[in-house]
Amino acid sequence: MKLNLTVHPRFRIGILPMILLALMGIAFVIAMIRYTYGIGPITDLSNSYPWGFWISFDLFTGVAISSGGFLMAGTVYILRIKEFQPLLRPSVLTAFLGYIMVAVALLVDLGHPERIWYMMIHMNGTSVLLEIGICVMSYLTVLAIEFAPVVFEGIKWQKFAHLIHKFIMPFVILGVVLSTLHQSSLGSLLLIQPTKLHPLWWTPFLPIMFFTSAITIGLGMIILESSLSSRYFQRGLEVHLLEKLAKVIPIVLAVYAFLKFGELAWAGELGYLFTSGVMSVLFWAEILIGVVTPFILFSIKKVRQSANGLLTGAVILLLGMILNRFNVSWFAVKHPDPLFYLPSFMSNVHYFPTLPEVLVSVGIFSAGIMAFGLVAKYLPVFENEEHSHETVVTPTPAIGD
Amino acid sequence: MTNTISRRDFLKLGGAATAMLAVGQMLPPMVAKAARETGQINAAGDGFISSMCEMCVWRCGLVAKIKDGRVVKLEGNPEHPHSRGNLCPRGQSGLMNTYDPDRVLTPLIRVGKRGEGLFRKASWEEALDLVASKMMEIKQKYGPEAMVFSSTHNLSQPLFENLLYAFGSPNYGTQRSLCFNAMIVSNLMTYGMEEPARIYDDKLAYILLTGRNLMEAISTSETSDLSHAIDRGAKVVYLDPRFTKTAAKASEWLPIKPGTDLAFHLALLNVIIAENLYNQTFVTNSTVGFDQLAKEVSKYTPDWAAQQTGIPAETISRIAHEFAAAAPHALAHNGWRTSNFINSFHTERAIAILNALVGNWNVTMTDAAGEESGTLGSPTQPPFPRVSALRLDGVPWKYPVVPLKIGVFQEMRDNIVKGDPYQAHGWFISRQNPIMSIPDRAKTLEAFAKMDFIVTIDIILNDTAWFSDVVLPEASYLERYDPLVPIGNRIFIRQPVIEPQGEAKSALWIYKQLGERLGLGDFFQYKDEEDYLRQQLAPLGFSLEEIKAKGFVETAEPAHASEAAEPNWNTPSGKVELYSDTLAKVGFPGVPTWLEPPQPAEGQYYLLTGKVAQSTQFGTQNNQLLHKYSDEPRLWMNAKSASENGLADGDWVEVTSEVGKVHSLLNVTQAIRPDCVYLTPGYGHLSKGLKTAYGIGVSDSALHVTYTDPISGGQALSQTFVSVKKA
Amino acid sequence: MIEIKHKAYLFDATRCIDCRACMVACSVENSIPMDKTRIWVAGVGVKGEFPNLDRATMVYHCMHCEHPDCMSACPVGAYHKRDDGPVIYNPDVCIGCRYCMNACPFGVPHFDYDKGIIAGAFIDKCTFCPQRVDNGLEPACVATCPTDALEYGEREDMIKAAHARIAAHPERYIDHVYGEFENGGTSYLILSHVPFSELGLPAIPEKPVNEVSEKVMEMTIPFAIGWGAVLTAITAGVAIYDKKKESQKPAELDEKVEAPK
Ligand SMILES: Nc1nc2c(c(=O)[nH]1)N[C@H]1C(S)=C(S)[C@@H](COP(=O)(O)OP(=O)(O)OC[C@H]3O[C@@H](n4cnc5c(=O)[nH]c(N)nc54)[C@H](O)[C@@H]3O)O[C@H]1N2
Ligand SMILES: Nc1nc2c(c(=O)[nH]1)N[C@H]1C(S)=C(S)[C@@H](COP(=O)(O)OP(=O)(O)OC[C@H]3O[C@@H](n4cnc5c(=O)[nH]c(N)nc54)[C@H](O)[C@@H]3O)O[C@H]1N2
Ligand code: SF4
Ligand code: SF4
Ligand code: SF4
Ligand code: SF4
Ligand code: SF4
Ligand SMILES: [Mo]
């Protein structure tokens, strides 16, 4: 594929890019205010609620929806199911951008963003957050390597692209390992809150829950992002491929549901399913939207084979699973309120994100979408569109060559 | 959920600059020269210096930690019997009084209208000359009695008194009639001493507290004593219309109807006498007037008292039995701020007599060693001039049994307004905030308006200073010497732990300077503060350096009579007077007698006042550290009454009394009787010179109506009735 | 070797009069800014209905856990527990992630929400006053308490004293020393006359809160190595299998197996 150097007119005058740019600008200004005056003035975060929307959305959701990258890398490189080749690059790109967004958001959330690298020199081995930090940083590097061939091809440095292809396998394996670790560790992050996280969610198996659900999220994301980009870039949709992915989803969801309810039963906490008021409602909402509905939809062949069906199913699945991420990291977390009756620095035991807080996330997200658009536009992310989608053009895995 | 105290964010002090300040980081280093000379602090300016707290009149011993020439921390001095190593919250925050950014650090002369708060800085020379010339002018025009002097008890008071008596004025205003006149006068009438000491020993088994809120109106060592007695299992019965923090620690809280403590105690006497529960030996050997007493109290049965107090007769009777059974290891606390109703004198008499009847003397109470001790030396001085003018406060012509040194402050204020029997023209105030502490603030301001000249000695621009013509800045208690204090066989020193800031000077210096300008130099025969202390120590043979280094010196003999000695009942009969002839002679009942207190009309409430642990009177609300940990002052009202009035927690309410009206936030609580409301004293300052305190809360003094107990002269501070409605 | 004895505070809610001297003392001793605190009043305050009232207050600060969750959680190891009890925070390495705040079951660490990058936003919490205890003094809050509601000493002695107090006045206390076992034990021990929840203390199991998370973390590296090995094996297996299959079929796509273009 040739690098197309003419700027597509849609990007010049497009209303969407303008909006995205504006949102990014707003987020930038808010971030500057935050760096100058602190986190307090622009957020509702407090000593009672140290983590809020940024963590639930940017970190928990952001990482989860980036899981398509390792799934496709694993599928194509490790399992050598080459027909998924067309989905590889977009997924890796989504993941790459997704993780960059996570990192940027964390730099806004961290009290000392300039010290982020301290994680590499002052390591505390018992800290789940350290593991996540290291994994995410390393995985970003891996993703960069996985995505590099696309860039090199784009700028016609085929030799480098080849070189990377030659040594890609260790990185792919490393990427899958890192992803497995930190996708599950996001769940482990909450293990330290057994007294704060509602028992419907807190379980020693949180990491496994997270990993399992991350797989469904990754698959859902691939479907969503293929569907959307096919619409936006007006290219063909790989329905037959997506159908195969969609077929896997009910299986993973079944496993997930089995784990979730099995654990509750095992821990003797089934009672909470109906006795926890709002928490019960949130739990069931998450299950109905994120598990039951997509399970049914993706079990139906007709749905799987229709572009709209796939998109609908994926959106519902993702909504439910994102609700799960919000539940575990925010809605179902109860911070201690030591019944203060003194003028108290801990005056805020409730939390609701402020507009600026949300706008920062929106801005970063916009940047991600913008970047995806630009990259997809100028680099060979969607390969061989001129070919029929039967054509599989795939780099040779290093091993086995 | 709590409903007594509101949630509130910590004070955000002004701009970002002040919000960052922490104690001791605000002013340039100040080296305590004297302390450095005696080696108490090293060359780097670090060290520890013993001195005394002055955040309240209890005057605990403290040890100040000095770092780089600044006070950075105060600790309780373990060697001092009032602190025993602890300090209360006010004591802990004392350095913030010294480092208060609102300190007055130069003499100020008023330039605007009174109360406008416009002053110019002046030199001491100019200010002192002005004060002296104004005082002389008044003296020449109207006589020395036209100058009134007032001050609240403090260590330099003897020199203050020198100034006033030498000047020739009889008009001496003290805080006491707003505080403990009923207790003092009743003790004088019963035991011939102002306040017997209380003994909290291991055997103390029963304590009856009548509105003595020791857990909030803190006296460090006594608060600690009470707490430890409770730990050991002593029973504490506490009478208060409010569920105070003391009530919470008491074994039994009796939410008595205000003003009826007298009925309760009369009934205790009734039971104890009727059922022969008293200590016959003690009564026979050491008291007079038992028969008169028995006759009078025979009327006051528990059934009768139950009607008055709202406390069941069985409870009253049971407590009488318990108290008598526990005696002599029982103590009926004689209270402190006992100025609640016009019958408070009789209440206090009944308490004093209760202790006597069951024979507690020398077991739970004993002869008190005063702070004034004969063993210390003092500069020589001539006798005071004879004063023939009547006192404006009616002592003794209207209040025959009230001691001269105590007086009736609110009456003085009233007579200033009336100009009766003569008009006063000048007011000299030291370490006192009468605008806030005397009831009926509007009237006090009226009295101020009558004055040609007002001078106030203070450390901050309190309300009284704000309305003065000249403000003289005293060095704070951490910056100055004061006369020595003997306690038992120890003598304690207050000494500067840092140099005075700005131009601030000690009272010893100020009084001497003024005395000299008024031609009264003979009454101030000391070179400087250290010289004064040396003269005090001379007869004991101690050096100043010795006492400075250790914070105290120990004399061989206790300054006071030992326990074994005969009690020193300085009454006309030489015994404990259950019946007082002195009282009878001036036309008052010789034994405690029921006196019906007035009651609020329908729809009105008793307005109660009472201390909180985080402030002292009217002078510490500007202390940022105390402010930080204080509750927001609001009007307390019982939940039942609030709902009857359609009022909710957090509402703004209008509180109206006969003399004033304020708008306050409402605190709906269970912790008060439904017929009472309560305000924390010390808020609602008028002075904008108090940047932390100004604008916070309301003043109960603006509501208080002036009623004076005719015997003791005590102001009846709970005898104000208010109506409350939504503002 | 000198055995370092383990220090603890004992707080007795039946003695506390809510005077807040301890709070002022802490603010002064540690130069805490006026709008911050390391120690605060908790509890329901007045409870019940007039005239049947009670009061429950306690002073709340770091529990100095035996198995500190803040320390377990901090990615950069900004916390450490001293052998003699105190849990100390080191601002020099803190990245401001506030995970320690999430981890602490008592809600103790607090953060400078009002500070930007230049002013430097840090965590603060009670330090146990090492500057004092190392010099033979009691922590500032303890030293000033007029009622001895706060005391300080060897943890063992404090526990003994607490149980002795309960035994002497069983009618006065709840028969439990909070912190003896909670969260695996803490260095702040609490006696109360009301249920501990009314003092604002969370119900914390005896198992340290960080136990599961630390166990999972212990498994991380072995898991990573194992999982990496498995993946390598799968990769190799699949590749060999593929090759076999391809060599059996006419290699139709073989010329295209090289990277595109
Ligand atoms: N923290 C602090 N401590 C202080 C002081 C301070 O300002 N702050 N001031 C010091 C001084 S000068 C003094 S005099 C003492 C005062 O010490 P206390 O005598 O204990 O003084 P208050 O708090 O003024 O009043 C005590 C209680 O009397 C109750 N009361 C009101 N009317 C009645 C009544 O008719 N009957 C009964 N039984 N109770 C009633 C009030 O509700 C209040 O709770 O405290 C000293 N200690
Ligand atoms: N409503 C109401 N009225 C009351 C009471 C109440 O509880 N409620 N309580 C009554 C009682 S018990 C009392 S004792 C009186 C007290 O009444 P006051 O004695 O009039 O009041 P204080 O606030 O003690 O006044 C002390 C003043 O001294 C100043 N000061 C502090 N330190 C120094 C110093 O070192 N040098 C100098 N020169 N000045 C200093 C303070 O700033 C303050 O202005 O009030 C009585 N009035
Ligand atoms: S009781 Fe408190 S304020 Fe009064 S002298 Fe003692 S420490 Fe100071
Ligand atoms: S100093 Fe003691 S009594 Fe006062 S609040 Fe603190 S712990 Fe309670
Ligand atoms: S109470 Fe919280 S901050 Fe303190 S040691 Fe325990 S976990 Fe850490
Ligand atoms: S905020 Fe600082 S101390 Fe707390 S966990 Fe993060 S890096 Fe550690
Ligand atoms: S131990 Fe020290 S730092 Fe901790 S609350 Fe007490 S005074 Fe403050
Ligand atoms: Mo007083």
mmCIF file of C-alpha atoms in Angstrom, chain C:
data_model
loop_
_atom_site.group_PDB
_atom_site.id
_atom_site.type_symbol
_atom_site.label_atom_id
_atom_site.label_comp_id
_atom_site.label_asym_id
_atom_site.label_seq_id
_atom_site.Cartn_x
_atom_site.Cartn_y
_atom_site.Cartn_z
ATOM 1 C CA MET C 1 20.961 -8.126 69.935
ATOM 2 C CA ILE C 2 18.799 -5.624 71.719
ATOM 3 C CA GLU C 3 15.191 -6.547 71.414
ATOM 4 C CA ILE C 4 13.161 -3.563 70.308
ATOM 5 C CA LYS C 5 9.952 -3.414 72.246
ATOM 6 C CA HIS C 6 6.877 -2.583 70.328
ATOM 7 C CA LYS C 7 5.139 0.622 71.332
ATOM 8 C CA ALA C 8 1.439 1.412 71.182
ATOM 9 C CA TYR C 9 -1.131 3.927 72.316
ATOM 10 C CA LEU C 10 -4.130 3.025 74.373
ATOM 11 C CA PHE C 11 -7.193 5.191 73.946
ATOM 12 C CA ASP C 12 -10.020 4.890 76.440
ATOM 13 C CA ALA C 13 -13.226 6.402 75.118
ATOM 14 C CA THR C 14 -14.777 6.340 78.573
ATOM 15 C CA ARG C 15 -12.162 8.865 79.652
ATOM 16 C CA CYS C 16 -12.070 11.138 76.650
ATOM 17 C CA ILE C 17 -13.791 14.440 77.275
ATOM 18 C CA ASP C 18 -13.448 15.614 73.691
ATOM 19 C CA CYS C 19 -11.387 18.586 74.788
ATOM 20 C CA ARG C 20 -9.141 18.364 71.701
ATOM 21 C CA ALA C 21 -5.964 19.295 73.502
ATOM 22 C CA CYS C 22 -4.417 16.340 71.710
ATOM 23 C CA MET C 23 -5.341 17.830 68.368
ATOM 24 C CA VAL C 24 -3.940 21.216 69.134
ATOM 25 C CA ALA C 25 -0.799 19.575 70.479
ATOM 26 C CA CYS C 26 -0.355 17.593 67.287
ATOM 27 C CA SER C 27 -0.855 20.645 65.101
ATOM 28 C CA VAL C 28 1.744 22.613 67.022
ATOM 29 C CA GLU C 29 4.257 19.836 67.464
ATOM 30 C CA ASN C 30 4.196 18.937 63.801
ATOM 31 C CA SER C 31 3.634 22.407 62.305
ATOM 32 C CA ILE C 32 0.478 21.292 60.558
ATOM 33 C CA PRO C 33 -1.032 23.974 58.316
ATOM 34 C CA MET C 34 -4.149 25.619 59.671
ATOM 35 C CA ASP C 35 -6.487 23.891 57.248
ATOM 36 C CA LYS C 36 -5.125 20.393 57.808
ATOM 37 C CA THR C 37 -4.961 17.917 60.629
ATOM 38 C CA ARG C 38 -3.486 14.524 61.405
ATOM 39 C CA ILE C 39 -5.873 13.743 64.214
ATOM 40 C CA TRP C 40 -9.553 14.394 64.509
ATOM 41 C CA VAL C 41 -12.662 13.714 66.534
ATOM 42 C CA ALA C 42 -14.807 10.836 65.453
ATOM 43 C CA GLY C 43 -17.838 9.245 66.984
ATOM 44 C CA VAL C 44 -21.548 9.861 66.981
ATOM 45 C CA GLY C 45 -21.350 12.612 69.560
ATOM 46 C CA VAL C 46 -24.527 12.826 71.596
ATOM 47 C CA LYS C 47 -26.863 9.905 71.135
ATOM 48 C CA GLY C 48 -30.206 8.904 72.534
ATOM 49 C CA GLU C 49 -33.230 10.978 73.329
ATOM 50 C CA PHE C 50 -33.559 13.531 76.083
ATOM 51 C CA PRO C 51 -33.116 12.775 78.932
ATOM 52 C CA ASN C 52 -31.671 9.323 78.215
ATOM 53 C CA LEU C 53 -28.469 10.390 76.594
ATOM 54 C CA ASP C 54 -24.991 9.137 76.068
ATOM 55 C CA ARG C 55 -22.002 10.432 74.223
ATOM 56 C CA ALA C 56 -19.458 8.659 72.085
ATOM 57 C CA THR C 57 -16.338 10.367 70.878
ATOM 58 C CA MET C 58 -12.849 9.303 70.105
ATOM 59 C CA VAL C 59 -9.789 10.828 68.616
ATOM 60 C CA TYR C 60 -8.842 9.253 65.391
ATOM 61 C CA HIS C 61 -5.474 9.078 63.745
ATOM 62 C CA CYS C 62 -3.238 6.497 62.123
ATOM 63 C CA MET C 63 -3.646 3.071 63.700
ATOM 64 C CA HIS C 64 -0.031 2.178 62.957
ATOM 65 C CA CYS C 65 -1.102 -1.257 61.812
ATOM 66 C CA GLU C 66 1.107 -4.241 62.365
ATOM 67 C CA HIS C 67 0.572 -5.088 58.708
ATOM 68 C CA PRO C 68 0.149 -1.645 57.231
ATOM 69 C CA ASP C 69 -2.025 -1.645 54.137
ATOM 70 C CA CYS C 70 -0.745 1.743 53.092
ATOM 71 C CA MET C 71 2.733 0.271 53.046
ATOM 72 C CA SER C 72 1.625 -2.834 51.202
ATOM 73 C CA ALA C 73 -0.140 -0.778 48.564
ATOM 74 C CA CYS C 74 2.329 1.975 47.846
ATOM 75 C CA PRO C 75 3.993 1.271 44.514
ATOM 76 C CA VAL C 76 7.149 3.158 45.361
ATOM 77 C CA GLY C 77 7.541 2.019 48.961
ATOM 78 C CA ALA C 78 6.932 5.432 50.484
ATOM 79 C CA TYR C 79 5.880 3.840 53.758
ATOM 80 C CA HIS C 80 7.812 1.798 56.205
ATOM 81 C CA LYS C 81 7.002 0.354 59.581
ATOM 82 C CA ARG C 82 9.617 0.871 62.224
ATOM 83 C CA ASP C 83 10.506 -2.014 64.468
ATOM 84 C CA ASP C 84 9.141 -0.140 67.443
ATOM 85 C CA GLY C 85 5.733 0.467 65.909
ATOM 86 C CA PRO C 86 5.431 3.714 63.939
ATOM 87 C CA VAL C 87 4.388 3.599 60.298
ATOM 88 C CA ILE C 88 6.222 6.415 58.557
ATOM 89 C CA TYR C 89 5.560 8.077 55.215
ATOM 90 C CA ASN C 90 8.378 9.389 53.073
ATOM 91 C CA PRO C 91 7.326 12.239 50.795
ATOM 92 C CA ASP C 92 10.554 12.103 48.799
ATOM 93 C CA VAL C 93 9.506 9.141 46.708
ATOM 94 C CA CYS C 94 5.723 9.563 46.695
ATOM 95 C CA ILE C 95 4.222 9.837 43.234
ATOM 96 C CA GLY C 96 0.856 10.995 44.513
ATOM 97 C CA CYS C 97 -1.177 8.061 43.207
ATOM 98 C CA ARG C 98 -3.320 7.952 46.365
ATOM 99 C CA TYR C 99 -3.527 4.181 46.292
ATOM 100 C CA CYS C 100 -2.492 4.151 49.943
ATOM 101 C CA MET C 101 -5.644 6.102 50.737
ATOM 102 C CA ASN C 102 -7.711 3.475 49.009
ATOM 103 C CA ALA C 103 -5.859 0.748 50.772
ATOM 104 C CA CYS C 104 -6.053 2.067 54.319
ATOM 105 C CA PRO C 105 -9.212 0.581 55.799
ATOM 106 C CA PHE C 106 -9.331 3.395 58.347
ATOM 107 C CA GLY C 107 -9.265 6.284 55.910
ATOM 108 C CA VAL C 108 -6.193 7.743 57.519
ATOM 109 C CA PRO C 109 -3.789 9.120 54.909
ATOM 110 C CA HIS C 110 -4.902 12.366 53.391
ATOM 111 C CA PHE C 111 -3.695 14.294 50.435
ATOM 112 C CA ASP C 112 -2.941 17.888 49.498
ATOM 113 C CA TYR C 113 -5.795 18.396 47.087
ATOM 114 C CA ASP C 114 -5.131 22.090 47.179
ATOM 115 C CA LYS C 115 -1.574 21.972 45.915
ATOM 116 C CA GLY C 116 -0.327 22.031 42.350
ATOM 117 C CA ILE C 117 2.831 20.608 40.885
ATOM 118 C CA ILE C 118 5.070 23.384 42.079
ATOM 119 C CA ALA C 119 3.769 23.577 45.641
ATOM 120 C CA GLY C 120 3.993 19.794 45.737
ATOM 121 C CA ALA C 121 1.004 17.718 46.726
ATOM 122 C CA PHE C 122 1.809 15.086 49.312
ATOM 123 C CA ILE C 123 0.215 12.585 51.601
ATOM 124 C CA ASP C 124 0.143 13.359 55.297
ATOM 125 C CA LYS C 125 -0.748 11.268 58.263
ATOM 126 C CA CYS C 126 0.127 10.781 61.889
ATOM 127 C CA THR C 127 3.746 9.732 62.318
ATOM 128 C CA PHE C 128 3.622 8.599 65.944
ATOM 129 C CA CYS C 129 5.892 11.571 66.643
ATOM 130 C CA PRO C 130 9.245 9.811 66.171
ATOM 131 C CA GLN C 131 11.029 13.093 66.904
ATOM 132 C CA ARG C 132 9.600 12.809 70.406
ATOM 133 C CA VAL C 133 9.494 9.113 71.143
ATOM 134 C CA ASP C 134 13.104 8.757 70.020
ATOM 135 C CA ASN C 135 13.972 11.275 72.688
ATOM 136 C CA GLY C 136 12.099 9.539 75.447
ATOM 137 C CA LEU C 137 8.995 11.721 75.214
ATOM 138 C CA GLU C 138 5.444 10.605 74.660
ATOM 139 C CA PRO C 139 3.776 11.549 71.386
ATOM 140 C CA ALA C 140 2.500 15.118 71.604
ATOM 141 C CA CYS C 141 -1.155 14.119 71.633
ATOM 142 C CA VAL C 142 -0.633 11.643 74.441
ATOM 143 C CA ALA C 143 1.560 13.889 76.526
ATOM 144 C CA THR C 144 -1.004 16.616 76.955
ATOM 145 C CA CYS C 145 -4.179 14.597 77.488
ATOM 146 C CA PRO C 146 -5.587 15.869 80.789
ATOM 147 C CA THR C 147 -7.636 12.763 81.511
ATOM 148 C CA ASP C 148 -5.171 10.095 80.393
ATOM 149 C CA ALA C 149 -7.676 9.005 77.804
ATOM 150 C CA LEU C 150 -4.605 8.609 75.630
ATOM 151 C CA GLU C 151 -1.704 6.642 76.989
ATOM 152 C CA TYR C 152 1.474 5.334 75.491
ATOM 153 C CA GLY C 153 3.720 2.409 76.280
ATOM 154 C CA GLU C 154 4.775 -1.104 75.314
ATOM 155 C CA ARG C 155 2.066 -2.705 73.245
ATOM 156 C CA GLU C 156 1.997 -5.750 75.489
ATOM 157 C CA ASP C 157 1.600 -3.639 78.589
ATOM 158 C CA MET C 158 -1.113 -1.553 77.004
ATOM 159 C CA ILE C 159 -3.056 -4.665 76.055
ATOM 160 C CA LYS C 160 -2.685 -5.986 79.556
ATOM 161 C CA ALA C 161 -3.777 -2.688 81.043
ATOM 162 C CA ALA C 162 -6.767 -2.578 78.728
ATOM 163 C CA HIS C 163 -7.938 -6.030 79.707
ATOM 164 C CA ALA C 164 -7.346 -5.267 83.352
ATOM 165 C CA ARG C 165 -9.539 -2.205 83.034
ATOM 166 C CA ILE C 166 -12.313 -4.225 81.444
ATOM 167 C CA ALA C 167 -12.008 -6.849 84.165
ATOM 168 C CA ALA C 168 -12.150 -4.225 86.907
ATOM 169 C CA HIS C 169 -15.217 -2.506 85.453
ATOM 170 C CA PRO C 170 -17.033 -4.959 83.214
ATOM 171 C CA GLU C 171 -20.173 -2.822 83.469
ATOM 172 C CA ARG C 172 -18.337 0.109 81.977
ATOM 173 C CA TYR C 173 -16.676 -1.376 78.918
ATOM 174 C CA ILE C 174 -17.442 -3.406 75.859
ATOM 175 C CA ASP C 175 -15.419 -6.553 76.369
ATOM 176 C CA HIS C 176 -13.086 -6.020 73.471
ATOM 177 C CA VAL C 177 -9.837 -4.202 72.836
ATOM 178 C CA TYR C 178 -10.130 -2.802 69.346
ATOM 179 C CA GLY C 179 -6.838 -3.081 67.562
ATOM 180 C CA GLU C 180 -5.563 -6.039 69.503
ATOM 181 C CA PHE C 181 -6.388 -8.242 66.548
ATOM 182 C CA GLU C 182 -8.136 -6.018 64.008
ATOM 183 C CA ASN C 183 -6.324 -5.951 60.702
ATOM 184 C CA GLY C 184 -3.791 -8.284 62.198
ATOM 185 C CA GLY C 185 -3.262 -5.974 65.136
ATOM 186 C CA THR C 186 -2.622 -2.253 65.358
ATOM 187 C CA SER C 187 -0.494 -0.019 67.525
ATOM 188 C CA TYR C 188 -3.509 2.079 68.438
ATOM 189 C CA LEU C 189 -5.661 0.208 70.925
ATOM 190 C CA ILE C 190 -9.118 1.345 71.845
ATOM 191 C CA LEU C 191 -11.449 0.749 74.764
ATOM 192 C CA SER C 192 -15.034 1.811 74.548
ATOM 193 C CA HIS C 193 -18.323 1.971 76.394
ATOM 194 C CA VAL C 194 -20.332 1.962 73.165
ATOM 195 C CA PRO C 195 -20.150 -0.337 70.152
ATOM 196 C CA PHE C 196 -16.988 0.507 68.248
ATOM 197 C CA SER C 197 -18.975 1.388 65.175
ATOM 198 C CA GLU C 198 -20.373 4.324 67.143
ATOM 199 C CA LEU C 199 -16.859 5.580 67.607
ATOM 200 C CA GLY C 200 -16.584 5.554 63.841
ATOM 201 C CA LEU C 201 -14.343 2.508 63.708
ATOM 202 C CA PRO C 202 -14.894 0.172 60.778
ATOM 203 C CA ALA C 203 -15.453 -3.521 61.338
ATOM 204 C CA ILE C 204 -12.144 -4.965 60.215
ATOM 205 C CA PRO C 205 -11.414 -8.673 60.209
ATOM 206 C CA GLU C 206 -8.477 -10.109 62.065
ATOM 207 C CA LYS C 207 -6.849 -11.119 58.836
ATOM 208 C CA PRO C 208 -4.822 -8.194 57.560
ATOM 209 C CA VAL C 209 -6.660 -6.444 54.809
ATOM 210 C CA ASN C 210 -3.687 -6.798 52.488
ATOM 211 C CA GLU C 211 -3.314 -10.539 52.941
ATOM 212 C CA VAL C 212 -5.032 -11.671 49.746
ATOM 213 C CA SER C 213 -3.480 -8.977 47.659
ATOM 214 C CA GLU C 214 -0.009 -9.753 48.916
ATOM 215 C CA LYS C 215 -0.511 -13.454 48.258
ATOM 216 C CA VAL C 216 -1.596 -12.722 44.719
ATOM 217 C CA MET C 217 1.427 -10.502 44.279
ATOM 218 C CA GLU C 218 3.674 -13.297 45.466
ATOM 219 C CA MET C 219 2.284 -15.468 42.707
ATOM 220 C CA THR C 220 2.805 -12.874 40.030
ATOM 221 C CA ILE C 221 6.358 -13.562 38.964
ATOM 222 C CA PRO C 222 6.069 -17.355 39.033
ATOM 223 C CA PHE C 223 2.855 -17.015 37.080
ATOM 224 C CA ALA C 224 4.442 -14.687 34.551
ATOM 225 C CA ILE C 225 7.340 -17.044 33.979
ATOM 226 C CA GLY C 226 5.061 -20.045 33.755
ATOM 227 C CA TRP C 227 2.612 -18.355 31.449
ATOM 228 C CA GLY C 228 5.446 -17.111 29.264
ATOM 229 C CA ALA C 229 6.794 -20.636 28.994
ATOM 230 C CA VAL C 230 3.395 -22.031 28.125
ATOM 231 C CA LEU C 231 2.908 -19.411 25.453
ATOM 232 C CA THR C 232 6.317 -20.117 23.989
ATOM 233 C CA ALA C 233 5.510 -23.792 23.880
ATOM 234 C CA ILE C 234 2.181 -23.152 22.210
ATOM 235 C CA THR C 235 3.822 -20.885 19.686
ATOM 236 C CA ALA C 236 6.416 -23.446 18.853
ATOM 237 C CA GLY C 237 3.839 -26.215 18.748
ATOM 238 C CA VAL C 238 1.519 -24.352 16.457
ATOM 239 C CA ALA C 239 4.366 -23.309 14.211
ATOM 240 C CA ILE C 240 5.631 -26.878 13.870
ATOM 241 C CA TYR C 241 2.127 -28.187 13.285
ATOM 242 C CA ASP C 242 1.519 -25.520 10.662
ATOM 243 C CA LYS C 243 4.699 -26.270 8.878
ATOM 244 C CA LYS C 244 3.867 -29.923 8.759
ATOM 245 C CA LYS C 245 0.448 -29.232 7.385
ATOM 246 C CA GLU C 246 1.738 -26.788 4.847
ATOM 247 C CA SER C 247 4.404 -29.084 3.594
ATOM 248 C CA GLN C 248 1.701 -31.653 2.926
ATOM 249 C CA LYS C 249 -0.439 -29.218 0.921
ATOM 250 C CA PRO C 250 0.577 -27.454 -2.258
ATOM 251 C CA ALA C 251 2.058 -24.264 -0.947
ATOM 252 C CA GLU C 252 -0.421 -21.977 -2.484
ATOM 253 C CA LEU C 253 0.072 -18.991 -0.356
ATOM 254 C CA ASP C 254 3.701 -19.504 0.297
ATOM 255 C CA GLU C 255 5.019 -16.771 -1.923
ATOM 256 C CA LYS C 256 2.800 -14.359 -0.122
ATOM 257 C CA VAL C 257 3.912 -15.319 3.302
ATOM 258 C CA GLU C 258 6.618 -12.704 3.247
ATOM 259 C CA ALA C 259 5.693 -9.331 4.612
ATOM 260 C CA PRO C 260 3.655 -7.267 2.215
ATOM 261 C CA LYS C 261 5.476 -5.327 -0.485
#
